[in-house]
Amino acid sequence: MSQSASDFTSRLVFNEQGLIPVIVQQVDTREVLMMAWMNAESVALTLETAAATYWSRSRNELWVKGATSGNAQRVISLSYDCDSDALLMVVDQTGAACHTGDRTCFDAVTVHPEVIL
Amino acid sequence: MSQSASDFTSRLVFNEQGLIPVIVQQVDTREVLMMAWMNAESVALTLETAAATYWSRSRNELWVKGATSGNAQRVISLSYDCDSDALLMVVDQTGAACHTGDRTCFDAVTVHPEVIL
């Protein structure tokens, strides 16, 4: 891992499970594609390979997005927030981001407030 | 709370602290402004009032964005993801989203992968 990638990872604040949430945004359309989780190793692998790599909380294993589905994410940039406890990752998504086949994981159910301000 | 707001909230999967992460996106520019947390009460209040209302994990209290700073968020829509355990909220932000005065909470530190795919 390069010094800059190592410095970046060392500044992150992981939760009690050693994880940090990552918001994934499509580079051109700026759609929010999904939210997932990374541990320190998956952050490092993502920066080394430019292939989005997460931690699966259900399978307890590293997970390279698209490794089985082909719907890979090429990583453009990774930013942490003002508290260093959340990540924003800009990617170029191949195909659908969601395992349901939807373009994004937020395509299914939307509500609006009851009042208009 | 209306039936649709009540139905929406009842389908959410909260974590062991009773919280769900919410990604906040600006309606026109589609910038990701911040990530925060909501409990069931703050989801309900957000849908009732159209004023973004979060749960502060550091202060252990409900927090109406902009109540003290004036940098309020008018809520346009709220969506849950395919696992029902993350929210995407589209807002119209007044002023800066970040307490640092930056437009977004992700403006400070960005890195890029070491390889170009």
JSON list of C-alpha atoms in Angstrom, two decimals:
[
{"chain": "A", "resi": 1, "resn": "MET", "atom": "CA", "xyz": [0.00, 0.00, 0.00]},
{"chain": "A", "resi": 2, "resn": "SER", "atom": "CA", "xyz": [1.35, 3.45, -0.86]},
{"chain": "A", "resi": 3, "resn": "GLN", "atom": "CA", "xyz": [2.00, 6.04, 1.83]},
{"chain": "A", "resi": 4, "resn": "SER", "atom": "CA", "xyz": [-1.04, 8.10, 0.83]},
{"chain": "A", "resi": 5, "resn": "ALA", "atom": "CA", "xyz": [-3.36, 5.08, 0.89]},
{"chain": "A", "resi": 6, "resn": "SER", "atom": "CA", "xyz": [-1.90, 3.99, 4.22]},
{"chain": "A", "resi": 7, "resn": "ASP", "atom": "CA", "xyz": [-2.28, 7.49, 5.69]},
{"chain": "A", "resi": 8, "resn": "PHE", "atom": "CA", "xyz": [-5.87, 7.66, 4.44]},
{"chain": "A", "resi": 9, "resn": "THR", "atom": "CA", "xyz": [-6.82, 4.32, 5.97]},
{"chain": "A", "resi": 10, "resn": "SER", "atom": "CA", "xyz": [-5.10, 5.10, 9.29]},
{"chain": "A", "resi": 11, "resn": "ARG", "atom": "CA", "xyz": [-7.23, 8.22, 9.77]},
{"chain": "A", "resi": 12, "resn": "LEU", "atom": "CA", "xyz": [-10.57, 6.40, 9.47]},
{"chain": "A", "resi": 13, "resn": "VAL", "atom": "CA", "xyz": [-12.78, 5.80, 12.49]},
{"chain": "A", "resi": 14, "resn": "PHE", "atom": "CA", "xyz": [-14.19, 2.26, 12.38]},
{"chain": "A", "resi": 15, "resn": "ASN", "atom": "CA", "xyz": [-17.14, 1.18, 14.55]},
{"chain": "A", "resi": 16, "resn": "GLU", "atom": "CA", "xyz": [-17.04, -1.46, 17.30]},
{"chain": "A", "resi": 17, "resn": "GLN", "atom": "CA", "xyz": [-17.22, -4.17, 14.60]},
{"chain": "A", "resi": 18, "resn": "GLY", "atom": "CA", "xyz": [-14.22, -2.65, 12.79]},
{"chain": "A", "resi": 19, "resn": "LEU", "atom": "CA", "xyz": [-16.42, -1.38, 9.95]},
{"chain": "A", "resi": 20, "resn": "ILE", "atom": "CA", "xyz": [-17.13, 1.96, 8.27]},
{"chain": "A", "resi": 21, "resn": "PRO", "atom": "CA", "xyz": [-20.16, 2.73, 6.06]},
{"chain": "A", "resi": 22, "resn": "VAL", "atom": "CA", "xyz": [-19.51, 3.64, 2.45]},
{"chain": "A", "resi": 23, "resn": "ILE", "atom": "CA", "xyz": [-21.87, 5.55, 0.18]},
{"chain": "A", "resi": 24, "resn": "VAL", "atom": "CA", "xyz": [-21.41, 4.59, -3.46]},
{"chain": "A", "resi": 25, "resn": "GLN", "atom": "CA", "xyz": [-22.13, 7.19, -6.15]},
{"chain": "A", "resi": 26, "resn": "GLN", "atom": "CA", "xyz": [-22.07, 6.86, -9.94]},
{"chain": "A", "resi": 27, "resn": "VAL", "atom": "CA", "xyz": [-19.50, 9.23, -11.45]},
{"chain": "A", "resi": 28, "resn": "ASP", "atom": "CA", "xyz": [-21.48, 10.68, -14.37]},
{"chain": "A", "resi": 29, "resn": "THR", "atom": "CA", "xyz": [-25.14, 10.60, -13.36]},
{"chain": "A", "resi": 30, "resn": "ARG", "atom": "CA", "xyz": [-24.33, 11.16, -9.64]},
{"chain": "A", "resi": 31, "resn": "GLU", "atom": "CA", "xyz": [-26.96, 8.57, -8.66]},
{"chain": "A", "resi": 32, "resn": "VAL", "atom": "CA", "xyz": [-26.49, 7.10, -5.20]},
{"chain": "A", "resi": 33, "resn": "LEU", "atom": "CA", "xyz": [-26.15, 3.43, -6.12]},
{"chain": "A", "resi": 34, "resn": "MET", "atom": "CA", "xyz": [-25.93, 1.68, -2.75]},
{"chain": "A", "resi": 35, "resn": "MET", "atom": "CA", "xyz": [-24.58, 1.74, 0.78]},
{"chain": "A", "resi": 36, "resn": "ALA", "atom": "CA", "xyz": [-22.21, -0.96, 2.03]},
{"chain": "A", "resi": 37, "resn": "TRP", "atom": "CA", "xyz": [-19.53, -1.53, 4.67]},
{"chain": "A", "resi": 38, "resn": "MET", "atom": "CA", "xyz": [-15.74, -1.78, 4.58]},
{"chain": "A", "resi": 39, "resn": "ASN", "atom": "CA", "xyz": [-13.13, -2.89, 7.08]},
{"chain": "A", "resi": 40, "resn": "ALA", "atom": "CA", "xyz": [-9.54, -1.63, 6.97]},
{"chain": "A", "resi": 41, "resn": "GLU", "atom": "CA", "xyz": [-8.47, -4.47, 4.67]},
{"chain": "A", "resi": 42, "resn": "SER", "atom": "CA", "xyz": [-11.23, -3.77, 2.14]},
{"chain": "A", "resi": 43, "resn": "VAL", "atom": "CA", "xyz": [-10.36, -0.05, 2.09]},
{"chain": "A", "resi": 44, "resn": "ALA", "atom": "CA", "xyz": [-6.74, -0.95, 1.38]},
{"chain": "A", "resi": 45, "resn": "LEU", "atom": "CA", "xyz": [-7.65, -3.48, -1.31]},
{"chain": "A", "resi": 46, "resn": "THR", "atom": "CA", "xyz": [-10.02, -1.00, -2.96]},
{"chain": "A", "resi": 47, "resn": "LEU", "atom": "CA", "xyz": [-7.26, 1.61, -3.16]},
{"chain": "A", "resi": 48, "resn": "GLU", "atom": "CA", "xyz": [-4.70, -0.92, -4.40]},
{"chain": "A", "resi": 49, "resn": "THR", "atom": "CA", "xyz": [-6.86, -2.49, -7.09]},
{"chain": "A", "resi": 50, "resn": "ALA", "atom": "CA", "xyz": [-9.46, 0.18, -8.01]},
{"chain": "A", "resi": 51, "resn": "ALA", "atom": "CA", "xyz": [-12.06, -2.61, -7.78]},
{"chain": "A", "resi": 52, "resn": "ALA", "atom": "CA", "xyz": [-14.68, -1.86, -5.12]},
{"chain": "A", "resi": 53, "resn": "THR", "atom": "CA", "xyz": [-14.16, -4.35, -2.29]},
{"chain": "A", "resi": 54, "resn": "TYR", "atom": "CA", "xyz": [-16.50, -4.52, 0.71]},
{"chain": "A", "resi": 55, "resn": "TRP", "atom": "CA", "xyz": [-17.00, -6.49, 3.89]},
{"chain": "A", "resi": 56, "resn": "SER", "atom": "CA", "xyz": [-20.09, -8.67, 3.82]},
{"chain": "A", "resi": 57, "resn": "ARG", "atom": "CA", "xyz": [-21.74, -8.57, 7.26]},
{"chain": "A", "resi": 58, "resn": "SER", "atom": "CA", "xyz": [-24.01, -11.51, 6.38]},
{"chain": "A", "resi": 59, "resn": "ARG", "atom": "CA", "xyz": [-21.26, -13.77, 4.99]},
{"chain": "A", "resi": 60, "resn": "ASN", "atom": "CA", "xyz": [-18.42, -12.43, 7.18]},
{"chain": "A", "resi": 61, "resn": "GLU", "atom": "CA", "xyz": [-16.04, -12.20, 4.27]},
{"chain": "A", "resi": 62, "resn": "LEU", "atom": "CA", "xyz": [-14.46, -9.77, 1.83]},
{"chain": "A", "resi": 63, "resn": "TRP", "atom": "CA", "xyz": [-16.56, -9.26, -1.25]},
{"chain": "A", "resi": 64, "resn": "VAL", "atom": "CA", "xyz": [-15.34, -7.85, -4.57]},
{"chain": "A", "resi": 65, "resn": "LYS", "atom": "CA", "xyz": [-18.36, -6.22, -6.18]},
{"chain": "A", "resi": 66, "resn": "GLY", "atom": "CA", "xyz": [-19.21, -7.96, -9.45]},
{"chain": "A", "resi": 67, "resn": "ALA", "atom": "CA", "xyz": [-16.87, -10.93, -8.88]},
{"chain": "A", "resi": 68, "resn": "THR", "atom": "CA", "xyz": [-19.76, -13.31, -9.47]},
{"chain": "A", "resi": 69, "resn": "SER", "atom": "CA", "xyz": [-22.39, -11.08, -11.15]},
{"chain": "A", "resi": 70, "resn": "GLY", "atom": "CA", "xyz": [-20.04, -9.19, -13.48]},
{"chain": "A", "resi": 71, "resn": "ASN", "atom": "CA", "xyz": [-21.58, -5.93, -12.23]},
{"chain": "A", "resi": 72, "resn": "ALA", "atom": "CA", "xyz": [-18.23, -4.48, -11.15]},
{"chain": "A", "resi": 73, "resn": "GLN", "atom": "CA", "xyz": [-17.45, -1.00, -9.88]},
{"chain": "A", "resi": 74, "resn": "ARG", "atom": "CA", "xyz": [-14.33, 0.78, -11.11]},
{"chain": "A", "resi": 75, "resn": "VAL", "atom": "CA", "xyz": [-13.28, 3.16, -8.35]},
{"chain": "A", "resi": 76, "resn": "ILE", "atom": "CA", "xyz": [-12.61, 6.78, -9.23]},
{"chain": "A", "resi": 77, "resn": "SER", "atom": "CA", "xyz": [-12.16, 8.34, -5.78]},
{"chain": "A", "resi": 78, "resn": "LEU", "atom": "CA", "xyz": [-12.68, 7.74, -2.08]},
{"chain": "A", "resi": 79, "resn": "SER", "atom": "CA", "xyz": [-13.35, 10.51, 0.49]},
{"chain": "A", "resi": 80, "resn": "TYR", "atom": "CA", "xyz": [-13.96, 10.49, 4.21]},
{"chain": "A", "resi": 81, "resn": "ASP", "atom": "CA", "xyz": [-16.27, 12.87, 5.99]},
{"chain": "A", "resi": 82, "resn": "CYS", "atom": "CA", "xyz": [-15.71, 15.54, 8.67]},
{"chain": "A", "resi": 83, "resn": "ASP", "atom": "CA", "xyz": [-15.90, 12.92, 11.45]},
{"chain": "A", "resi": 84, "resn": "SER", "atom": "CA", "xyz": [-13.78, 10.38, 9.51]},
{"chain": "A", "resi": 85, "resn": "ASP", "atom": "CA", "xyz": [-16.50, 7.81, 10.20]},
{"chain": "A", "resi": 86, "resn": "ALA", "atom": "CA", "xyz": [-18.20, 7.58, 6.80]},
{"chain": "A", "resi": 87, "resn": "LEU", "atom": "CA", "xyz": [-16.87, 7.17, 3.25]},
{"chain": "A", "resi": 88, "resn": "LEU", "atom": "CA", "xyz": [-18.08, 8.46, -0.11]},
{"chain": "A", "resi": 89, "resn": "MET", "atom": "CA", "xyz": [-16.83, 6.41, -3.05]},
{"chain": "A", "resi": 90, "resn": "VAL", "atom": "CA", "xyz": [-17.30, 7.57, -6.64]},
{"chain": "A", "resi": 91, "resn": "VAL", "atom": "CA", "xyz": [-17.38, 4.69, -9.11]},
{"chain": "A", "resi": 92, "resn": "ASP", "atom": "CA", "xyz": [-18.22, 3.73, -12.65]},
{"chain": "A", "resi": 93, "resn": "GLN", "atom": "CA", "xyz": [-20.79, 0.95, -12.32]},
{"chain": "A", "resi": 94, "resn": "THR", "atom": "CA", "xyz": [-21.11, -1.82, -14.89]},
{"chain": "A", "resi": 95, "resn": "GLY", "atom": "CA", "xyz": [-24.76, -2.90, -15.20]},
{"chain": "A", "resi": 96, "resn": "ALA", "atom": "CA", "xyz": [-27.00, -2.95, -12.14]},
{"chain": "A", "resi": 97, "resn": "ALA", "atom": "CA", "xyz": [-25.68, -1.97, -8.73]},
{"chain": "A", "resi": 98, "resn": "CYS", "atom": "CA", "xyz": [-28.43, -3.86, -6.89]},
{"chain": "A", "resi": 99, "resn": "HIS", "atom": "CA", "xyz": [-28.64, -7.63, -6.54]},
{"chain": "A", "resi": 100, "resn": "THR", "atom": "CA", "xyz": [-32.34, -7.32, -7.47]},
{"chain": "A", "resi": 101, "resn": "GLY", "atom": "CA", "xyz": [-31.32, -6.16, -10.94]},
{"chain": "A", "resi": 102, "resn": "ASP", "atom": "CA", "xyz": [-32.37, -2.57, -10.28]},
{"chain": "A", "resi": 103, "resn": "ARG", "atom": "CA", "xyz": [-29.91, 0.11, -11.31]},
{"chain": "A", "resi": 104, "resn": "THR", "atom": "CA", "xyz": [-29.64, 1.34, -7.70]},
{"chain": "A", "resi": 105, "resn": "CYS", "atom": "CA", "xyz": [-30.51, -0.20, -4.33]},
{"chain": "A", "resi": 106, "resn": "PHE", "atom": "CA", "xyz": [-32.83, 2.73, -3.60]},
{"chain": "A", "resi": 107, "resn": "ASP", "atom": "CA", "xyz": [-35.16, 2.29, -6.59]},
{"chain": "A", "resi": 108, "resn": "ALA", "atom": "CA", "xyz": [-37.98, 0.39, -4.90]},
{"chain": "A", "resi": 109, "resn": "VAL", "atom": "CA", "xyz": [-39.82, 2.40, -2.23]},
{"chain": "A", "resi": 110, "resn": "THR", "atom": "CA", "xyz": [-39.94, 6.19, -1.87]},
{"chain": "A", "resi": 111, "resn": "VAL", "atom": "CA", "xyz": [-42.22, 8.38, 0.22]},
{"chain": "A", "resi": 112, "resn": "HIS", "atom": "CA", "xyz": [-42.67, 12.14, 0.41]},
{"chain": "A", "resi": 113, "resn": "PRO", "atom": "CA", "xyz": [-43.36, 14.35, 3.44]},
{"chain": "A", "resi": 114, "resn": "GLU", "atom": "CA", "xyz": [-46.97, 15.11, 4.21]},
{"chain": "A", "resi": 115, "resn": "VAL", "atom": "CA", "xyz": [-46.46, 18.84, 4.10]},
{"chain": "A", "resi": 116, "resn": "ILE", "atom": "CA", "xyz": [-44.86, 21.03, 1.47]},
{"chain": "A", "resi": 117, "resn": "LEU", "atom": "CA", "xyz": [-42.62, 23.66, 2.99]},
{"chain": "B", "resi": 1, "resn": "MET", "atom": "CA", "xyz": [-48.54, 10.05, 11.18]},
{"chain": "B", "resi": 2, "resn": "SER", "atom": "CA", "xyz": [-50.33, 9.09, 7.95]},
{"chain": "B", "resi": 3, "resn": "GLN", "atom": "CA", "xyz": [-50.78, 5.46, 6.97]},
{"chain": "B", "resi": 4, "resn": "SER", "atom": "CA", "xyz": [-48.13, 5.66, 4.25]},
{"chain": "B", "resi": 5, "resn": "ALA", "atom": "CA", "xyz": [-45.56, 7.21, 6.58]},
{"chain": "B", "resi": 6, "resn": "SER", "atom": "CA", "xyz": [-46.41, 4.68, 9.28]},
{"chain": "B", "resi": 7, "resn": "ASP", "atom": "CA", "xyz": [-46.13, 1.78, 6.79]},
{"chain": "B", "resi": 8, "resn": "PHE", "atom": "CA", "xyz": [-42.80, 3.12, 5.53]},
{"chain": "B", "resi": 9, "resn": "THR", "atom": "CA", "xyz": [-41.32, 3.43, 9.02]},
{"chain": "B", "resi": 10, "resn": "SER", "atom": "CA", "xyz": [-42.59, -0.01, 10.09]},
{"chain": "B", "resi": 11, "resn": "ARG", "atom": "CA", "xyz": [-40.69, -1.69, 7.25]},
{"chain": "B", "resi": 12, "resn": "LEU", "atom": "CA", "xyz": [-37.29, -0.27, 8.22]},
{"chain": "B", "resi": 13, "resn": "VAL", "atom": "CA", "xyz": [-34.60, -2.44, 9.77]},
{"chain": "B", "resi": 14, "resn": "PHE", "atom": "CA", "xyz": [-32.91, -0.57, 12.62]},
{"chain": "B", "resi": 15, "resn": "ASN", "atom": "CA", "xyz": [-29.59, -1.69, 14.10]},
{"chain": "B", "resi": 16, "resn": "GLU", "atom": "CA", "xyz": [-29.02, -2.88, 17.67]},
{"chain": "B", "resi": 17, "resn": "GLN", "atom": "CA", "xyz": [-28.99, 0.78, 18.81]},
{"chain": "B", "resi": 18, "resn": "GLY", "atom": "CA", "xyz": [-32.36, 1.38, 17.13]},
{"chain": "B", "resi": 19, "resn": "LEU", "atom": "CA", "xyz": [-30.75, 3.48, 14.38]},
{"chain": "B", "resi": 20, "resn": "ILE", "atom": "CA", "xyz": [-30.61, 3.46, 10.58]},
{"chain": "B", "resi": 21, "resn": "PRO", "atom": "CA", "xyz": [-28.04, 5.31, 8.45]},
{"chain": "B", "resi": 22, "resn": "VAL", "atom": "CA", "xyz": [-29.32, 8.01, 6.11]},
{"chain": "B", "resi": 23, "resn": "ILE", "atom": "CA", "xyz": [-27.51, 9.33, 3.06]},
{"chain": "B", "resi": 24, "resn": "VAL", "atom": "CA", "xyz": [-28.43, 12.94, 2.32]},
{"chain": "B", "resi": 25, "resn": "GLN", "atom": "CA", "xyz": [-28.36, 14.16, -1.28]},
{"chain": "B", "resi": 26, "resn": "GLN", "atom": "CA", "xyz": [-28.97, 17.64, -2.69]},
{"chain": "B", "resi": 27, "resn": "VAL", "atom": "CA", "xyz": [-31.95, 17.61, -5.08]},
{"chain": "B", "resi": 28, "resn": "ASP", "atom": "CA", "xyz": [-30.57, 19.68, -7.97]},
{"chain": "B", "resi": 29, "resn": "THR", "atom": "CA", "xyz": [-26.80, 19.18, -7.99]},
{"chain": "B", "resi": 30, "resn": "ARG", "atom": "CA", "xyz": [-27.09, 15.58, -6.70]},
{"chain": "B", "resi": 31, "resn": "GLU", "atom": "CA", "xyz": [-24.13, 16.17, -4.36]},
{"chain": "B", "resi": 32, "resn": "VAL", "atom": "CA", "xyz": [-23.91, 13.76, -1.44]},
{"chain": "B", "resi": 33, "resn": "LEU", "atom": "CA", "xyz": [-24.06, 16.26, 1.42]},
{"chain": "B", "resi": 34, "resn": "MET", "atom": "CA", "xyz": [-23.61, 14.07, 4.52]},
{"chain": "B", "resi": 35, "resn": "MET", "atom": "CA", "xyz": [-24.41, 10.83, 6.26]},
{"chain": "B", "resi": 36, "resn": "ALA", "atom": "CA", "xyz": [-26.29, 10.77, 9.55]},
{"chain": "B", "resi": 37, "resn": "TRP", "atom": "CA", "xyz": [-28.48, 8.47, 11.65]},
{"chain": "B", "resi": 38, "resn": "MET", "atom": "CA", "xyz": [-32.20, 8.31, 12.40]},
{"chain": "B", "resi": 39, "resn": "ASN", "atom": "CA", "xyz": [-34.29, 6.40, 14.91]},
{"chain": "B", "resi": 40, "resn": "ALA", "atom": "CA", "xyz": [-37.95, 5.58, 14.30]},
{"chain": "B", "resi": 41, "resn": "GLU", "atom": "CA", "xyz": [-39.09, 8.84, 15.91]},
{"chain": "B", "resi": 42, "resn": "SER", "atom": "CA", "xyz": [-36.83, 10.99, 13.74]},
{"chain": "B", "resi": 43, "resn": "VAL", "atom": "CA", "xyz": [-38.03, 9.21, 10.58]},
{"chain": "B", "resi": 44, "resn": "ALA", "atom": "CA", "xyz": [-41.63, 9.91, 11.59]},
{"chain": "B", "resi": 45, "resn": "LEU", "atom": "CA", "xyz": [-40.90, 13.55, 12.46]},
{"chain": "B", "resi": 46, "resn": "THR", "atom": "CA", "xyz": [-39.05, 14.05, 9.18]},
{"chain": "B", "resi": 47, "resn": "LEU", "atom": "CA", "xyz": [-42.04, 12.75, 7.22]},
{"chain": "B", "resi": 48, "resn": "GLU", "atom": "CA", "xyz": [-44.52, 14.79, 9.28]},
{"chain": "B", "resi": 49, "resn": "THR", "atom": "CA", "xyz": [-42.65, 18.09, 9.10]},
{"chain": "B", "resi": 50, "resn": "ALA", "atom": "CA", "xyz": [-40.47, 17.91, 5.93]},
{"chain": "B", "resi": 51, "resn": "ALA", "atom": "CA", "xyz": [-37.63, 19.23, 8.11]},
{"chain": "B", "resi": 52, "resn": "ALA", "atom": "CA", "xyz": [-34.70, 16.77, 8.26]},
{"chain": "B", "resi": 53, "resn": "THR", "atom": "CA", "xyz": [-34.57, 15.40, 11.80]},
{"chain": "B", "resi": 54, "resn": "TYR", "atom": "CA", "xyz": [-31.80, 13.08, 12.96]},
{"chain": "B", "resi": 55, "resn": "TRP", "atom": "CA", "xyz": [-30.64, 11.23, 16.05]},
{"chain": "B", "resi": 56, "resn": "SER", "atom": "CA", "xyz": [-27.40, 12.61, 17.46]},
{"chain": "B", "resi": 57, "resn": "ARG", "atom": "CA", "xyz": [-25.27, 9.70, 18.68]},
{"chain": "B", "resi": 58, "resn": "SER", "atom": "CA", "xyz": [-22.90, 12.05, 20.53]},
{"chain": "B", "resi": 59, "resn": "ARG", "atom": "CA", "xyz": [-25.60, 14.08, 22.31]},
{"chain": "B", "resi": 60, "resn": "ASN", "atom": "CA", "xyz": [-28.18, 11.28, 22.55]},
{"chain": "B", "resi": 61, "resn": "GLU", "atom": "CA", "xyz": [-31.00, 13.49, 21.39]},
{"chain": "B", "resi": 62, "resn": "LEU", "atom": "CA", "xyz": [-33.17, 14.36, 18.41]},
{"chain": "B", "resi": 63, "resn": "TRP", "atom": "CA", "xyz": [-31.60, 17.00, 16.22]},
{"chain": "B", "resi": 64, "resn": "VAL", "atom": "CA", "xyz": [-33.45, 19.17, 13.68]},
{"chain": "B", "resi": 65, "resn": "LYS", "atom": "CA", "xyz": [-30.88, 20.11, 11.06]},
{"chain": "B", "resi": 66, "resn": "GLY", "atom": "CA", "xyz": [-30.38, 23.86, 10.99]},
{"chain": "B", "resi": 67, "resn": "ALA", "atom": "CA", "xyz": [-32.32, 24.54, 14.21]},
{"chain": "B", "resi": 68, "resn": "THR", "atom": "CA", "xyz": [-29.35, 26.45, 15.59]},
{"chain": "B", "resi": 69, "resn": "SER", "atom": "CA", "xyz": [-27.23, 27.13, 12.47]},
{"chain": "B", "resi": 70, "resn": "GLY", "atom": "CA", "xyz": [-30.06, 28.06, 10.13]},
{"chain": "B", "resi": 71, "resn": "ASN", "atom": "CA", "xyz": [-28.65, 25.58, 7.59]},
{"chain": "B", "resi": 72, "resn": "ALA", "atom": "CA", "xyz": [-31.89, 23.65, 7.32]},
{"chain": "B", "resi": 73, "resn": "GLN", "atom": "CA", "xyz": [-32.79, 20.82, 4.94]},
{"chain": "B", "resi": 74, "resn": "ARG", "atom": "CA", "xyz": [-36.21, 20.79, 3.29]},
{"chain": "B", "resi": 75, "resn": "VAL", "atom": "CA", "xyz": [-37.02, 17.14, 2.62]},
{"chain": "B", "resi": 76, "resn": "ILE", "atom": "CA", "xyz": [-38.17, 16.17, -0.88]},
{"chain": "B", "resi": 77, "resn": "SER", "atom": "CA", "xyz": [-38.22, 12.37, -0.61]},
{"chain": "B", "resi": 78, "resn": "LEU", "atom": "CA", "xyz": [-37.09, 9.44, 1.49]},
{"chain": "B", "resi": 79, "resn": "SER", "atom": "CA", "xyz": [-36.30, 5.96, 0.13]},
{"chain": "B", "resi": 80, "resn": "TYR", "atom": "CA", "xyz": [-35.13, 2.74, 1.74]},
{"chain": "B", "resi": 81, "resn": "ASP", "atom": "CA", "xyz": [-32.81, 0.28, 0.09]},
{"chain": "B", "resi": 82, "resn": "CYS", "atom": "CA", "xyz": [-33.20, -3.36, -0.96]},
{"chain": "B", "resi": 83, "resn": "ASP", "atom": "CA", "xyz": [-32.35, -4.58, 2.57]},
{"chain": "B", "resi": 84, "resn": "SER", "atom": "CA", "xyz": [-34.49, -1.87, 4.26]},
{"chain": "B", "resi": 85, "resn": "ASP", "atom": "CA", "xyz": [-31.47, -1.02, 6.41]},
{"chain": "B", "resi": 86, "resn": "ALA", "atom": "CA", "xyz": [-30.30, 2.23, 4.81]},
{"chain": "B", "resi": 87, "resn": "LEU", "atom": "CA", "xyz": [-32.10, 5.41, 3.77]},
{"chain": "B", "resi": 88, "resn": "LEU", "atom": "CA", "xyz": [-31.55, 7.88, 0.94]},
{"chain": "B", "resi": 89, "resn": "MET", "atom": "CA", "xyz": [-33.03, 11.30, 1.60]},
{"chain": "B", "resi": 90, "resn": "VAL", "atom": "CA", "xyz": [-33.23, 13.96, -1.11]},
{"chain": "B", "resi": 91, "resn": "VAL", "atom": "CA", "xyz": [-33.27, 17.48, 0.30]},
{"chain": "B", "resi": 92, "resn": "ASP", "atom": "CA", "xyz": [-32.90, 21.12, -0.57]},
{"chain": "B", "resi": 93, "resn": "GLN", "atom": "CA", "xyz": [-30.06, 22.38, 1.63]},
{"chain": "B", "resi": 94, "resn": "THR", "atom": "CA", "xyz": [-29.88, 25.97, 2.84]},
{"chain": "B", "resi": 95, "resn": "GLY", "atom": "CA", "xyz": [-26.23, 27.06, 3.11]},
{"chain": "B", "resi": 96, "resn": "ALA", "atom": "CA", "xyz": [-23.55, 24.62, 4.19]},
{"chain": "B", "resi": 97, "resn": "ALA", "atom": "CA", "xyz": [-24.42, 21.03, 5.06]},
{"chain": "B", "resi": 98, "resn": "CYS", "atom": "CA", "xyz": [-21.26, 20.54, 7.14]},
{"chain": "B", "resi": 99, "resn": "HIS", "atom": "CA", "xyz": [-20.67, 22.02, 10.59]},
{"chain": "B", "resi": 100, "resn": "THR", "atom": "CA", "xyz": [-17.19, 23.04, 9.32]},
{"chain": "B", "resi": 101, "resn": "GLY", "atom": "CA", "xyz": [-18.83, 25.46, 6.90]},
{"chain": "B", "resi": 102, "resn": "ASP", "atom": "CA", "xyz": [-18.02, 23.28, 3.88]},
{"chain": "B", "resi": 103, "resn": "ARG", "atom": "CA", "xyz": [-20.83, 22.72, 1.43]},
{"chain": "B", "resi": 104, "resn": "THR", "atom": "CA", "xyz": [-20.67, 18.94, 2.03]},
{"chain": "B", "resi": 105, "resn": "CYS", "atom": "CA", "xyz": [-19.16, 16.78, 4.77]},
{"chain": "B", "resi": 106, "resn": "PHE", "atom": "CA", "xyz": [-17.04, 14.97, 2.17]},
{"chain": "B", "resi": 107, "resn": "ASP", "atom": "CA", "xyz": [-15.15, 18.02, 0.85]},
{"chain": "B", "resi": 108, "resn": "ALA", "atom": "CA", "xyz": [-11.95, 17.69, 2.87]},
{"chain": "B", "resi": 109, "resn": "VAL", "atom": "CA", "xyz": [-9.92, 14.56, 2.02]},
{"chain": "B", "resi": 110, "resn": "THR", "atom": "CA", "xyz": [-10.09, 12.48, -1.18]},
{"chain": "B", "resi": 111, "resn": "VAL", "atom": "CA", "xyz": [-7.73, 9.83, -2.51]},
{"chain": "B", "resi": 112, "resn": "HIS", "atom": "CA", "xyz": [-7.61, 7.95, -5.77]},
{"chain": "B", "resi": 113, "resn": "PRO", "atom": "CA", "xyz": [-6.69, 4.32, -6.46]},
{"chain": "B", "resi": 114, "resn": "GLU", "atom": "CA", "xyz": [-3.09, 3.61, -7.31]},
{"chain": "B", "resi": 115, "resn": "VAL", "atom": "CA", "xyz": [-3.95, 1.90, -10.57]},
{"chain": "B", "resi": 116, "resn": "ILE", "atom": "CA", "xyz": [-6.14, 3.08, -13.44]},
{"chain": "B", "resi": 117, "resn": "LEU", "atom": "CA", "xyz": [-8.37, 0.29, -14.73]}
]
